[in-house]
PDB file of C-alpha atoms in Angstrom:
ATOM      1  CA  UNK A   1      -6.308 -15.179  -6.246  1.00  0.00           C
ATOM      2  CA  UNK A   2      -4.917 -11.859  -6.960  1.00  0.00           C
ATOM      3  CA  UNK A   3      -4.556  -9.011  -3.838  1.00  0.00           C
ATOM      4  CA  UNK A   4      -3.378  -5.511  -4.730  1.00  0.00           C
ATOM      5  CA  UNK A   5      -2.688  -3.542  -1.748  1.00  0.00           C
ATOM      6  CA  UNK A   6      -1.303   0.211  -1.950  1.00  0.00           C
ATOM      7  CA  UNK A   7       0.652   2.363   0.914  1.00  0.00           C
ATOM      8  CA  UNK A   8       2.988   5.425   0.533  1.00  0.00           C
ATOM      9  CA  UNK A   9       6.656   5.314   1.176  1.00  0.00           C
ATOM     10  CA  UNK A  10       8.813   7.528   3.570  1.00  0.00           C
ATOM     11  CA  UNK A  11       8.545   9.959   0.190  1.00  0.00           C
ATOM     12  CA  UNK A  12       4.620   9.542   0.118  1.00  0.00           C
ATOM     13  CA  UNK A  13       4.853   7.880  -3.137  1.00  0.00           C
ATOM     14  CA  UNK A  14       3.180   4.999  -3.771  1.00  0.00           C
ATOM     15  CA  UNK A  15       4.342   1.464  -3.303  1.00  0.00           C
ATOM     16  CA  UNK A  16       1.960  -1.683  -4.811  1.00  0.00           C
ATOM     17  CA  UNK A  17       2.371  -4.878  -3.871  1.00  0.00           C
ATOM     18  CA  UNK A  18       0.961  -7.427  -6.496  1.00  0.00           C
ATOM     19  CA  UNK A  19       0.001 -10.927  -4.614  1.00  0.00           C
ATOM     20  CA  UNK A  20      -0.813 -13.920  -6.452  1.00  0.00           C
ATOM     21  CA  UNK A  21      -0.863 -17.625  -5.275  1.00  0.00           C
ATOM     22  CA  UNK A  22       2.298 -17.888  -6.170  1.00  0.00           C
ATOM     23  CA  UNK A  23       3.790 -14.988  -3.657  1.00  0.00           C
ATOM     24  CA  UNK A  24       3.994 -11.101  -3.413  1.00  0.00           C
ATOM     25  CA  UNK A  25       5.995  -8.413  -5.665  1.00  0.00           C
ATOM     26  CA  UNK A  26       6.349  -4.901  -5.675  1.00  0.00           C
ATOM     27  CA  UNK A  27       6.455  -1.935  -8.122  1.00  0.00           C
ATOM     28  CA  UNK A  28       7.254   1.136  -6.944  1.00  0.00           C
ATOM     29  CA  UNK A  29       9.430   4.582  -6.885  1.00  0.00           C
ATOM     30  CA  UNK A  30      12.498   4.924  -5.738  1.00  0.00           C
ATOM     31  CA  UNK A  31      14.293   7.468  -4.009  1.00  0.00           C
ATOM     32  CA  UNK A  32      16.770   8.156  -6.651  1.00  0.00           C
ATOM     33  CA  UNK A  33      13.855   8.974  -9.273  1.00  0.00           C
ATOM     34  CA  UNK A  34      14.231   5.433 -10.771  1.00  0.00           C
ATOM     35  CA  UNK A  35      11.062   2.370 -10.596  1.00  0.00           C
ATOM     36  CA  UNK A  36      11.637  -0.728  -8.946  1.00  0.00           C
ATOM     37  CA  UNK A  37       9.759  -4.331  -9.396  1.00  0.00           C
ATOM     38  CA  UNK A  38      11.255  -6.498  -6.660  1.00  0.00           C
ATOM     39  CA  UNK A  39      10.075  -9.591  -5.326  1.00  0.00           C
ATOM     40  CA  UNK A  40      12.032 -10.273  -2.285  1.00  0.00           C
ATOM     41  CA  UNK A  41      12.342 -13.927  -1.394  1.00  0.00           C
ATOM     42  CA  UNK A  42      13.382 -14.629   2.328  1.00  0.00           C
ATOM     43  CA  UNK A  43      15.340 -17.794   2.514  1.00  0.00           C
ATOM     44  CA  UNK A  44      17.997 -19.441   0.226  1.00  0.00           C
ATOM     45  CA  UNK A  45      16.657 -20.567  -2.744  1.00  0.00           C
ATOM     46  CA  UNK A  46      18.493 -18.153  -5.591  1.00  0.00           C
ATOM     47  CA  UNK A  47      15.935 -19.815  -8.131  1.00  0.00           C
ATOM     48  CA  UNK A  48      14.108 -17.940 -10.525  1.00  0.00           C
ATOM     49  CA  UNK A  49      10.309 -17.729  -9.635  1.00  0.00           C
ATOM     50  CA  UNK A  50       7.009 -16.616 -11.289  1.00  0.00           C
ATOM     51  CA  UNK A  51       4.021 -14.981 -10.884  1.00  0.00           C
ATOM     52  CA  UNK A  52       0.805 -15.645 -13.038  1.00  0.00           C
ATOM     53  CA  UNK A  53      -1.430 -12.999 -13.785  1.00  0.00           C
ATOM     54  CA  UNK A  54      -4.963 -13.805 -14.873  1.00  0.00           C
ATOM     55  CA  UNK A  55      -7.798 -12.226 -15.977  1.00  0.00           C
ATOM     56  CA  UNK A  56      -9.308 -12.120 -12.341  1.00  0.00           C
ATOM     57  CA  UNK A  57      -8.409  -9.004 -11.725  1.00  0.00           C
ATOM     58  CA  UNK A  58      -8.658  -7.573 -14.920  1.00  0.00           C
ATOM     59  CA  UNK A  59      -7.421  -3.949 -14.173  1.00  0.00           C
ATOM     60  CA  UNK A  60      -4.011  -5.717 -13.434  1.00  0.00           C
ATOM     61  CA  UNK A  61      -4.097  -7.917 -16.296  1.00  0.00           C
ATOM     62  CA  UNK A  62      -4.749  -4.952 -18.890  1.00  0.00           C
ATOM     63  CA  UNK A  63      -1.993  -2.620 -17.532  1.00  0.00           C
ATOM     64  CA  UNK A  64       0.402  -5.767 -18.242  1.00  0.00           C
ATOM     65  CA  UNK A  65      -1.106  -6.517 -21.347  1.00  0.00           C
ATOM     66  CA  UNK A  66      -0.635  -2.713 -22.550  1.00  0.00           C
ATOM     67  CA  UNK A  67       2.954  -2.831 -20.945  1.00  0.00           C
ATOM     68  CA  UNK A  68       3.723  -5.879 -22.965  1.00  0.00           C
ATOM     69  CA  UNK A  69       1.632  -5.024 -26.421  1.00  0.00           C
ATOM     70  CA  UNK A  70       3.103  -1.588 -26.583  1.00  0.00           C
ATOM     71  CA  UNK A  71       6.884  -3.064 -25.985  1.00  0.00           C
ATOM     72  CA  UNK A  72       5.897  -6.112 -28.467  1.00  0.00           C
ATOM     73  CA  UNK A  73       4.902  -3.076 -31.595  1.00  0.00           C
ATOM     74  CA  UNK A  74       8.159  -0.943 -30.317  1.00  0.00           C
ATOM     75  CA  UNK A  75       5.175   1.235 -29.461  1.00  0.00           C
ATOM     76  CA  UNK A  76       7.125   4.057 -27.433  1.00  0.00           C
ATOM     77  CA  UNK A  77       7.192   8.087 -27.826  1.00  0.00           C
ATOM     78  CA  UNK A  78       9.354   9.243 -30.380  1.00  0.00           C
ATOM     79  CA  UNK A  79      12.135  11.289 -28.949  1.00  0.00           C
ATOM     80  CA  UNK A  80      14.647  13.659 -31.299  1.00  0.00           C
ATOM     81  CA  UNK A  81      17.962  13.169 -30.862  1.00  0.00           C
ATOM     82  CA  UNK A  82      19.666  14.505 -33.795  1.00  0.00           C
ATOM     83  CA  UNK A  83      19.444  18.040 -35.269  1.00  0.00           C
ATOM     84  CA  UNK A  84      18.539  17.593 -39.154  1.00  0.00           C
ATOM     85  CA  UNK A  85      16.873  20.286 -41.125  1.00  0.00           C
ATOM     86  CA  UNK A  86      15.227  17.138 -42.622  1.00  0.00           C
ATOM     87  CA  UNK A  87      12.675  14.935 -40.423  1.00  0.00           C
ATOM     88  CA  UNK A  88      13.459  11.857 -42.502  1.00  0.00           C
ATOM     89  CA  UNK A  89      17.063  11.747 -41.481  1.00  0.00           C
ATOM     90  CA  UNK A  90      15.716  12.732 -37.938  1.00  0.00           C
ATOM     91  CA  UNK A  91      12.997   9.884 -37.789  1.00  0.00           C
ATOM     92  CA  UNK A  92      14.977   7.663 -39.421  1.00  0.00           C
ATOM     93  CA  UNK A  93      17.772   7.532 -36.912  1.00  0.00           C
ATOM     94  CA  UNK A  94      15.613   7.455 -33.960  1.00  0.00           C
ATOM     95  CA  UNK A  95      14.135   4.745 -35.630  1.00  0.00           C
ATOM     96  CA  UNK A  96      17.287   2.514 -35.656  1.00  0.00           C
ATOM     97  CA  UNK A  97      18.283   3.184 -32.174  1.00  0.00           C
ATOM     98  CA  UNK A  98      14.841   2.225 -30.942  1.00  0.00           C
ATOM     99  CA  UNK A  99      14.921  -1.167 -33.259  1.00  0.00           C
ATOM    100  CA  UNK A 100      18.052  -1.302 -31.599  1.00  0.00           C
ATOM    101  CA  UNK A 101      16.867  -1.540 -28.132  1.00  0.00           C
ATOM    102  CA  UNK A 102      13.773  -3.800 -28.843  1.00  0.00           C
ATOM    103  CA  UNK A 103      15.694  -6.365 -30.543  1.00  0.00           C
ATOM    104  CA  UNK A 104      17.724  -6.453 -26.684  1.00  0.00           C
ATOM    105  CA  UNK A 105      13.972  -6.177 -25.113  1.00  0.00           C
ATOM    106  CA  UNK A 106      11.727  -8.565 -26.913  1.00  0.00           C
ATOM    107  CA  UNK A 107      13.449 -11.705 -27.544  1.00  0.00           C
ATOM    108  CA  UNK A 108      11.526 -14.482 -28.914  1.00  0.00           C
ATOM    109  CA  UNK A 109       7.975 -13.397 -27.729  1.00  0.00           C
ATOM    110  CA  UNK A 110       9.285 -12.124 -24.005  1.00  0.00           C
ATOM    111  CA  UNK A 111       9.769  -8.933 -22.313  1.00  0.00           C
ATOM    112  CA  UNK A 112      13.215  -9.697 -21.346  1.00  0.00           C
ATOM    113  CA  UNK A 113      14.545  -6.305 -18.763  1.00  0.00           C
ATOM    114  CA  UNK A 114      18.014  -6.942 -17.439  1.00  0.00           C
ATOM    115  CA  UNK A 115      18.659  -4.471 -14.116  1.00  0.00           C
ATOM    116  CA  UNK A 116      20.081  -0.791 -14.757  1.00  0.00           C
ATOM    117  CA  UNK A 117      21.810  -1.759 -11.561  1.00  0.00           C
ATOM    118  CA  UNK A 118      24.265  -4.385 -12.917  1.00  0.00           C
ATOM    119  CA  UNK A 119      26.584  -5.137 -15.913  1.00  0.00           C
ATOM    120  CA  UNK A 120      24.226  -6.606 -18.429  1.00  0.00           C
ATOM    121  CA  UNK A 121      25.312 -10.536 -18.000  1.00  0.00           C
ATOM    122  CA  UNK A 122      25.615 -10.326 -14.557  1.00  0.00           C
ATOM    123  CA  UNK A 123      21.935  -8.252 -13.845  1.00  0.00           C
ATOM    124  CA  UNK A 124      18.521  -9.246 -12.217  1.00  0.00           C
ATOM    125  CA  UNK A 125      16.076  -9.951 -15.107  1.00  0.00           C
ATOM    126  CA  UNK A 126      12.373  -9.346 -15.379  1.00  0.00           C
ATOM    127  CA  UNK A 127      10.813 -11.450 -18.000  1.00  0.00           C
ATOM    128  CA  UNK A 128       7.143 -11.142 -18.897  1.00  0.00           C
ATOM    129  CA  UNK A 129       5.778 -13.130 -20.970  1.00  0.00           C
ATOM    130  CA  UNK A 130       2.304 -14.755 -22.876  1.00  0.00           C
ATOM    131  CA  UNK A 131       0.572 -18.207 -22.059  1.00  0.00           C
ATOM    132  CA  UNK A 132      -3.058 -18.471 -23.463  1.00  0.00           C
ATOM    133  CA  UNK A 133      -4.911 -16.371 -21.647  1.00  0.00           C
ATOM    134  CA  UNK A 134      -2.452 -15.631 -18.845  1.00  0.00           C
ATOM    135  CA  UNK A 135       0.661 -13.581 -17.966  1.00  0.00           C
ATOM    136  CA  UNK A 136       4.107 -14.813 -16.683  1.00  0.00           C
ATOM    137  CA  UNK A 137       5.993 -12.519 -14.841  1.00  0.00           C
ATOM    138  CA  UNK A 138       9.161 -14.219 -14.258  1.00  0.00           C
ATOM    139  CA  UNK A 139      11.767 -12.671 -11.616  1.00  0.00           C
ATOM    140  CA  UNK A 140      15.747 -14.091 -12.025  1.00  0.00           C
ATOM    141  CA  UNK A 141      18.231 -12.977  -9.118  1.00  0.00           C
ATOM    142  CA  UNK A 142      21.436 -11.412 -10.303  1.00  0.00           C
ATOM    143  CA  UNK A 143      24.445 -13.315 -10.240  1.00  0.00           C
ATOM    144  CA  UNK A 144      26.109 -10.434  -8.354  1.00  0.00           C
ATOM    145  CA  UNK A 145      27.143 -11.420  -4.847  1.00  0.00           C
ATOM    146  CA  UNK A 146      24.572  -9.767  -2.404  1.00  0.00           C
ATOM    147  CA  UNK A 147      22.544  -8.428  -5.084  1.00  0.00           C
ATOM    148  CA  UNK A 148      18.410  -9.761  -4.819  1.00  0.00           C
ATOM    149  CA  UNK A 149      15.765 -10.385  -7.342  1.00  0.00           C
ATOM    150  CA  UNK A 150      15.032  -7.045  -7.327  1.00  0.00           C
ATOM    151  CA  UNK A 151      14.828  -5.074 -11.058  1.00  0.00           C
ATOM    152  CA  UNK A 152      15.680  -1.566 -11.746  1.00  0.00           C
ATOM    153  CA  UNK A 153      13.930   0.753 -14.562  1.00  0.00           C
ATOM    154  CA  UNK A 154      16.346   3.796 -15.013  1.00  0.00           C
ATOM    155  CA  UNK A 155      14.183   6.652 -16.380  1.00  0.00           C
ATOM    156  CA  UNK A 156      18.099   8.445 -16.857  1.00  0.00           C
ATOM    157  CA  UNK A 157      20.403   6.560 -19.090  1.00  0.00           C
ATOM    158  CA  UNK A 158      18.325   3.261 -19.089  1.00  0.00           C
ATOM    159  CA  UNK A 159      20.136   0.363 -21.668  1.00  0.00           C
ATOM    160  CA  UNK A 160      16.683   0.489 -23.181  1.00  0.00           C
ATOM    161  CA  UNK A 161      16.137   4.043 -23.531  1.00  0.00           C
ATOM    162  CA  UNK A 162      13.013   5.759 -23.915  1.00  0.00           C
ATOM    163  CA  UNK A 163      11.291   1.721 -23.443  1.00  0.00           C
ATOM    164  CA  UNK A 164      11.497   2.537 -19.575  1.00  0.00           C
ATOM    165  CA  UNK A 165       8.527   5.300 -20.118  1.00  0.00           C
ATOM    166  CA  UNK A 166       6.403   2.366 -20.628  1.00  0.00           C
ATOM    167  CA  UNK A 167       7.024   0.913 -17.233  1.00  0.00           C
ATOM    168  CA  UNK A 168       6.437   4.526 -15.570  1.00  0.00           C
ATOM    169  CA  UNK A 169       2.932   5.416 -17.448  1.00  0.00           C
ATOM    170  CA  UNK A 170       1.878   1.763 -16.271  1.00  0.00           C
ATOM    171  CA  UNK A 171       3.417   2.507 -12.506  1.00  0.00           C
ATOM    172  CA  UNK A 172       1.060   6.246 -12.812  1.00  0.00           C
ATOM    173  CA  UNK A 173      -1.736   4.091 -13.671  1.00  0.00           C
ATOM    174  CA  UNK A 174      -1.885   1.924 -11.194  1.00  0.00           C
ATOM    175  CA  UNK A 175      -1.002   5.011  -8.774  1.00  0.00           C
ATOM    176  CA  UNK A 176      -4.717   6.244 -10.096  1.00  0.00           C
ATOM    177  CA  UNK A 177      -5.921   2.857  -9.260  1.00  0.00           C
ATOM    178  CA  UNK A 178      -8.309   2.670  -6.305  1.00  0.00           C
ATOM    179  CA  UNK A 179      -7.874  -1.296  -5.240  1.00  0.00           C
ATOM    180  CA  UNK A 180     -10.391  -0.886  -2.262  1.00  0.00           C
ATOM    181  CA  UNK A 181     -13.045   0.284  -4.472  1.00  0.00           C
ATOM    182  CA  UNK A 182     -12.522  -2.080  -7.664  1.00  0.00           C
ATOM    183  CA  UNK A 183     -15.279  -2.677 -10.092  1.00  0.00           C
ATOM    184  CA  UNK A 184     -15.949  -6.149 -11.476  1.00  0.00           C
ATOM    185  CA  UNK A 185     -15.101  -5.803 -15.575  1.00  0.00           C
ATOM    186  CA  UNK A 186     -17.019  -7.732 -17.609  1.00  0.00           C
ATOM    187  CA  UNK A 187     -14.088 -10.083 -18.227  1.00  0.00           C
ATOM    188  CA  UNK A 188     -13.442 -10.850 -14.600  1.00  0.00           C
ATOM    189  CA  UNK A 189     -16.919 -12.037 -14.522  1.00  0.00           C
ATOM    190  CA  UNK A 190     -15.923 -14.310 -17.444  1.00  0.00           C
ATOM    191  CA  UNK A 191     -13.617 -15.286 -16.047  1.00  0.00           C
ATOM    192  CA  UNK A 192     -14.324 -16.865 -12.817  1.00  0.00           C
ATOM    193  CA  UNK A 193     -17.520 -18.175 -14.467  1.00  0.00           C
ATOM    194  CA  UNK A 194     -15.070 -20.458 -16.760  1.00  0.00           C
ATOM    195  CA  UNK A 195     -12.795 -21.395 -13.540  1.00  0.00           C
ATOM    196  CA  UNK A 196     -15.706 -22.673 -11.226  1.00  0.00           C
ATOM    197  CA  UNK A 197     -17.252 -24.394 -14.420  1.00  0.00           C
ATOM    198  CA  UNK A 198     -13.705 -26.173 -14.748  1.00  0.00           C
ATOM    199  CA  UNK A 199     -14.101 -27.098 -10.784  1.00  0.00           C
TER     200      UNK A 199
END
């Protein structure tokens, strides 16, 4: 069972919440221009927990397979740093500080974001990740005292750079997304065919 529900902050922006069988987490804008995916967990246990996203609600499951495919190919828009009269010096150092940044990003087949908030060892981490036919989204509390599971996307002065662009064009998208009005795709119907087959 996945729910998407949609309502507008105290800055009219919108906030989603994402609910799966598993809980409820949200994406949304911040008031100091940066994106948030929290899930907030109301009781003591400090244990990582995760969220599977199927095909069932396929609009979901292809913005987080293009957020994950376009981090996984380093996919992200070119942006000129350096002043060179030739665009193969240009491109070339671009290119090594984005390689830089992925190799921090995409460890070992998962989408590994450690919190803007926080020193790097001590940050909330977002992991998303690949099984089959499914995705993990994996949310790890930060091991600073009073801090939550919450993950912060810096679109200034992120440690990933221009990667946090990625996580905004998929937060625009699912602004445009209408959840009270969603069309069965194709593979949603698929889908549930094969799950009540399996039951």
């Amino acid at each position: 069972m996945i729910k998407v529900t949609k309502k507008k902050d105290f800055n009219k922006l919108d906030e989603i919440t994402i609910e799966t069988e598993d809980g409820k987490f949200k994406i949304f804008y911040g008031g100091n221009l940066d994106l948030y995916w929290a899930y907030h967990y109301f009781g003591d246990n400090d244990q990582p927990h995760t969220f599977t996203i199927t095909k069932e609600n396929y609009v979901i499951y292809e913005l987080i397979d293009e957020l994950y495919n376009n981090i996984k190919n380093n996919n992200i828009p070119k942006k000129r740093n350096f002043e060179f009269e030739d665009d193969f010096f240009d491109d070339f150092f671009n290119d090594v500080i984005d390689d830089d940044k992925h190799q921090k990003l995409f460890i070992d087949d998962v989408v590994t974001w450690h919190s803007d908030d926080c020193p790097y060892e001590t940050a909330s981490k977002l992991l998303i990740f690949k099984e089959n036919e499914e995705y993990k989204i994996t949310f790890i509390k930060s091991k600073e005292e009073f801090m939550e599971f919450s993950v912060r996307i810096s679109n200034s002065g992120s440690r990933y750079g221009e990667f946090s662009t990625l996580f905004m064009n998929m937060y625009n998208k699912l602004c445009e997304y209408n959840p009270e009005y969603h069309q069965i795709h194709m593979e949603e119907y698929l889908y549930n065919k094969k799950v009540k087959k399996l039951k």
